[in-house]
PDB file of C-alpha atoms in Angstrom:
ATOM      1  CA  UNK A   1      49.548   8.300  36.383  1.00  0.00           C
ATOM      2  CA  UNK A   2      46.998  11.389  37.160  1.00  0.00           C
ATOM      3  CA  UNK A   3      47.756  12.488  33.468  1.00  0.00           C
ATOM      4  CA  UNK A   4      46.549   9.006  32.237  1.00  0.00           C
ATOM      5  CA  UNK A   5      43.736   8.819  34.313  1.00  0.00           C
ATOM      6  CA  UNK A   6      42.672  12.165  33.308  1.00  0.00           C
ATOM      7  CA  UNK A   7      43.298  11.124  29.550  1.00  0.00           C
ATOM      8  CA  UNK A   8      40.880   8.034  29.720  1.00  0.00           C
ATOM      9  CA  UNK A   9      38.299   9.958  32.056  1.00  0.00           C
ATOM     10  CA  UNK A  10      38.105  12.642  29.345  1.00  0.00           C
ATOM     11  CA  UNK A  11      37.580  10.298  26.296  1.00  0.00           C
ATOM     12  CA  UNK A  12      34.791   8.292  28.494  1.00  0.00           C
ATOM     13  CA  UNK A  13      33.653  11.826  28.544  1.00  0.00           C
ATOM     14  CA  UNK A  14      33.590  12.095  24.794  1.00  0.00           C
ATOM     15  CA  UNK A  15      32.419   8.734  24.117  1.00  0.00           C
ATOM     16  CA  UNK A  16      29.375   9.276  26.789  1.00  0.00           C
ATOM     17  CA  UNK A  17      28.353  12.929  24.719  1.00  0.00           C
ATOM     18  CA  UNK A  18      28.985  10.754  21.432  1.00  0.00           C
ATOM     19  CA  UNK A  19      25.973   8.603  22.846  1.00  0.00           C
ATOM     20  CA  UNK A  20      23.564  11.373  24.564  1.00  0.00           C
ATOM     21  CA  UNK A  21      24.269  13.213  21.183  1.00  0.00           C
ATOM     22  CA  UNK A  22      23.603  10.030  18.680  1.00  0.00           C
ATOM     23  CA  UNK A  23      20.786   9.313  21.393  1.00  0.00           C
ATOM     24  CA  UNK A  24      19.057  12.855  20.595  1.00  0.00           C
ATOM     25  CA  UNK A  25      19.184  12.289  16.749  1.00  0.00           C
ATOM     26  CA  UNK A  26      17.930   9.259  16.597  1.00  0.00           C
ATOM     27  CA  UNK A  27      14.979  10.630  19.243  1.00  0.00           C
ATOM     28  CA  UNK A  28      14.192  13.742  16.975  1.00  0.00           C
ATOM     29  CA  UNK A  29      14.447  11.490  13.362  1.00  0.00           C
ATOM     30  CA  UNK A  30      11.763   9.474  15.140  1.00  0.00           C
ATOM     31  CA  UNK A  31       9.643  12.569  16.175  1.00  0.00           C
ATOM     32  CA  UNK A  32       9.889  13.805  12.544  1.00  0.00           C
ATOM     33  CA  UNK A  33       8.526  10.668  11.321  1.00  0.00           C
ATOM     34  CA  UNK A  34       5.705  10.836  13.659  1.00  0.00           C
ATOM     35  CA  UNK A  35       4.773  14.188  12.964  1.00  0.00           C
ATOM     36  CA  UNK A  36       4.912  13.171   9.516  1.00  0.00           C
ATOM     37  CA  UNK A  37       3.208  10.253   9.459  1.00  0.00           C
ATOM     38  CA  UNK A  38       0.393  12.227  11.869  1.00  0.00           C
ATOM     39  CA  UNK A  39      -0.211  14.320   9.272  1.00  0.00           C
ATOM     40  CA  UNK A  40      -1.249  11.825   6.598  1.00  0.00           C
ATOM     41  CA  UNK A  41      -4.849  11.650   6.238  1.00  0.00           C
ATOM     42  CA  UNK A  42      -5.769   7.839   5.592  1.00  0.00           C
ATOM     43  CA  UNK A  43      -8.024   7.933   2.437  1.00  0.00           C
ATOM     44  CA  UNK A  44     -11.428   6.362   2.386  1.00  0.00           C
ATOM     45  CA  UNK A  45     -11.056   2.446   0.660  1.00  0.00           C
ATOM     46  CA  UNK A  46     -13.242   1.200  -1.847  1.00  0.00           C
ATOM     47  CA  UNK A  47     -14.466  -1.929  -2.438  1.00  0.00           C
ATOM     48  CA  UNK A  48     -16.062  -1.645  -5.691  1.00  0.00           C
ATOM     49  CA  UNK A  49     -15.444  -4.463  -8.214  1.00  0.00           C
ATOM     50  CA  UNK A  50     -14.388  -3.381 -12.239  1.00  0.00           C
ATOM     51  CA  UNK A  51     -17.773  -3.742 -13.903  1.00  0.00           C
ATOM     52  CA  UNK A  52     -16.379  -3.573 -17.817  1.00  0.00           C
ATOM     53  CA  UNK A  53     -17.203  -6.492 -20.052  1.00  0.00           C
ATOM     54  CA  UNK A  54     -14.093  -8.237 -19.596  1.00  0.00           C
ATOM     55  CA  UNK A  55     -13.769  -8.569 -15.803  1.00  0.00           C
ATOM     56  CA  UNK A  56     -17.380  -9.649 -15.406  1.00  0.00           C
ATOM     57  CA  UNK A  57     -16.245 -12.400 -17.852  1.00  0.00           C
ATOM     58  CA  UNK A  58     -13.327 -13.629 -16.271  1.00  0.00           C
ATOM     59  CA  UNK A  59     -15.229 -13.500 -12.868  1.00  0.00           C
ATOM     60  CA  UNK A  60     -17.884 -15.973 -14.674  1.00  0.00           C
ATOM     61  CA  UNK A  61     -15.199 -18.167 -16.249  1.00  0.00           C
ATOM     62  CA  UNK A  62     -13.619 -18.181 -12.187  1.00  0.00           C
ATOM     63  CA  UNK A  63     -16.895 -19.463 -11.002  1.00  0.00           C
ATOM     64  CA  UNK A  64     -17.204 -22.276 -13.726  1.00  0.00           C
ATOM     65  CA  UNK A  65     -14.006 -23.295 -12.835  1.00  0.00           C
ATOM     66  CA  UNK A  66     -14.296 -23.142  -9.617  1.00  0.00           C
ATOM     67  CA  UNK A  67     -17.843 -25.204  -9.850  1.00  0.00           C
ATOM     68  CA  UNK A  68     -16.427 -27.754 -11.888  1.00  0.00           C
ATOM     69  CA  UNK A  69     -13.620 -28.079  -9.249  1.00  0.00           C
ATOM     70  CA  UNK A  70     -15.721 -28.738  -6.627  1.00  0.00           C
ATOM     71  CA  UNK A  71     -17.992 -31.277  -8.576  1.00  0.00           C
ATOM     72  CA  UNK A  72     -15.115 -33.193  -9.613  1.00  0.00           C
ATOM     73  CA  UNK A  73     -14.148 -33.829  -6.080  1.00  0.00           C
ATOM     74  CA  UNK A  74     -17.648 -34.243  -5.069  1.00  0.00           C
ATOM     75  CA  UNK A  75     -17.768 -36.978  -7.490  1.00  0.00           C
ATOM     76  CA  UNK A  76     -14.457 -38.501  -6.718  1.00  0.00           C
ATOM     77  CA  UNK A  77     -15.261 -38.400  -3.039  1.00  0.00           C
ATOM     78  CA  UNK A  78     -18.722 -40.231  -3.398  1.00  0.00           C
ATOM     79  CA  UNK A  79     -17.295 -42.919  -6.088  1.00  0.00           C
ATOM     80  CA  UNK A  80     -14.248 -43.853  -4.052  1.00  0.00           C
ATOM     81  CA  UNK A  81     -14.755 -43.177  -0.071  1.00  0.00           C
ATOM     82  CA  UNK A  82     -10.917 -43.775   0.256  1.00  0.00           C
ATOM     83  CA  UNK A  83      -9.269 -40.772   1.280  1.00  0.00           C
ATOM     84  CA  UNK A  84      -6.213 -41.421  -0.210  1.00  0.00           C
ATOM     85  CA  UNK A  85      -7.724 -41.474  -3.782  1.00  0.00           C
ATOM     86  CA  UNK A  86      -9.462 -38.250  -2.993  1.00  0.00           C
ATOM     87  CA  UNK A  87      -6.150 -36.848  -2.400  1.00  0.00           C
ATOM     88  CA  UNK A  88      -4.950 -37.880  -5.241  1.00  0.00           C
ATOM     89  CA  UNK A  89      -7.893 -36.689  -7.670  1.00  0.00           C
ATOM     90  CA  UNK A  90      -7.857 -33.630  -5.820  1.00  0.00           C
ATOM     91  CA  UNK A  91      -3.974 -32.751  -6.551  1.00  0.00           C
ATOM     92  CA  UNK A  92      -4.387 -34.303  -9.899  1.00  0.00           C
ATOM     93  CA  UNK A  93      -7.332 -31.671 -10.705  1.00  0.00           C
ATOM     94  CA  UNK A  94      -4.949 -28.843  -9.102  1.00  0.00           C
ATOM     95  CA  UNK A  95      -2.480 -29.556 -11.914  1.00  0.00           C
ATOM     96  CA  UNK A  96      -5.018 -29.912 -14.508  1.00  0.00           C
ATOM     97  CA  UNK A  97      -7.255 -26.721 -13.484  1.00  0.00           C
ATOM     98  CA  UNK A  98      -4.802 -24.722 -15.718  1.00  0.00           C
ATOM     99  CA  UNK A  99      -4.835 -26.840 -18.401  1.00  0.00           C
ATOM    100  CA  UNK A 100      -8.496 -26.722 -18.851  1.00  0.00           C
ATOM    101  CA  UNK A 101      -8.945 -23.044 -17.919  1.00  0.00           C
ATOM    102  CA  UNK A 102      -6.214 -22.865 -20.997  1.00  0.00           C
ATOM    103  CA  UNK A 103      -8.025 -24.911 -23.448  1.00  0.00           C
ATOM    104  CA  UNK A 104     -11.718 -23.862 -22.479  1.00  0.00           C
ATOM    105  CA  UNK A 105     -10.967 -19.759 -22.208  1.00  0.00           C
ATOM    106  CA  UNK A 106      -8.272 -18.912 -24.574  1.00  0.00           C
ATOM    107  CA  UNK A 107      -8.632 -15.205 -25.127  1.00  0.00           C
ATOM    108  CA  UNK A 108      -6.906 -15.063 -28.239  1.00  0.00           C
ATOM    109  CA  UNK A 109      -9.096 -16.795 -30.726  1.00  0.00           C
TER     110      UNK A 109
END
């Protein structure tokens, strides 16, 4: 009986090191990181758009899309008051926005 008792206290033993030992790895993983991590020096962000020809283009073709968006459901809003035909002008211009940016800006010709 004392030898079993002796067996189990000794492998609570074991598993209870097992834990403090697991315990202090995970603790000094964790304080590597940090340390790490502390010694990254965040670099400054800029905000500064591209400026060659091409993306001051395609921000000008955004903004004519855009506009023309917004005048369509201006218009379609003033003609019919009813919301629900607003709704549906405004998802029917959401499918057709790529259409027309398609047809109106093709890069390739």
């Amino acid at each position: 009986m004392s030898k079993e008792r002796s067996r189990r206290r000794a492998e609570r033993e074991a598993e209870r090191a097992r834990a403090i030992r697991l315990n202090e790895e995970r603790q000094a993983r964790r304080a590597r990181r940090r340390a790490f991590a502390a010694r990254l020096v965040p670099r400054p962000v800029r905000f500064a758009r591209q400026g060659g020809l091409i993306a001051r283009r395609r921000r000008a073709q955004n903004v004519v899309v855009a506009l023309g968006f917004l005048i369509v459901q201006a218009i379609a809003w003033l003609v019919w008051g009813s919301p629900a035909l607003s709704l549906a002008v405004f998802v029917f211009s959401l499918l057709l926005a790529p259409v027309v940016v398609t047809l109106a800006f093709d890069r390739r010709t």
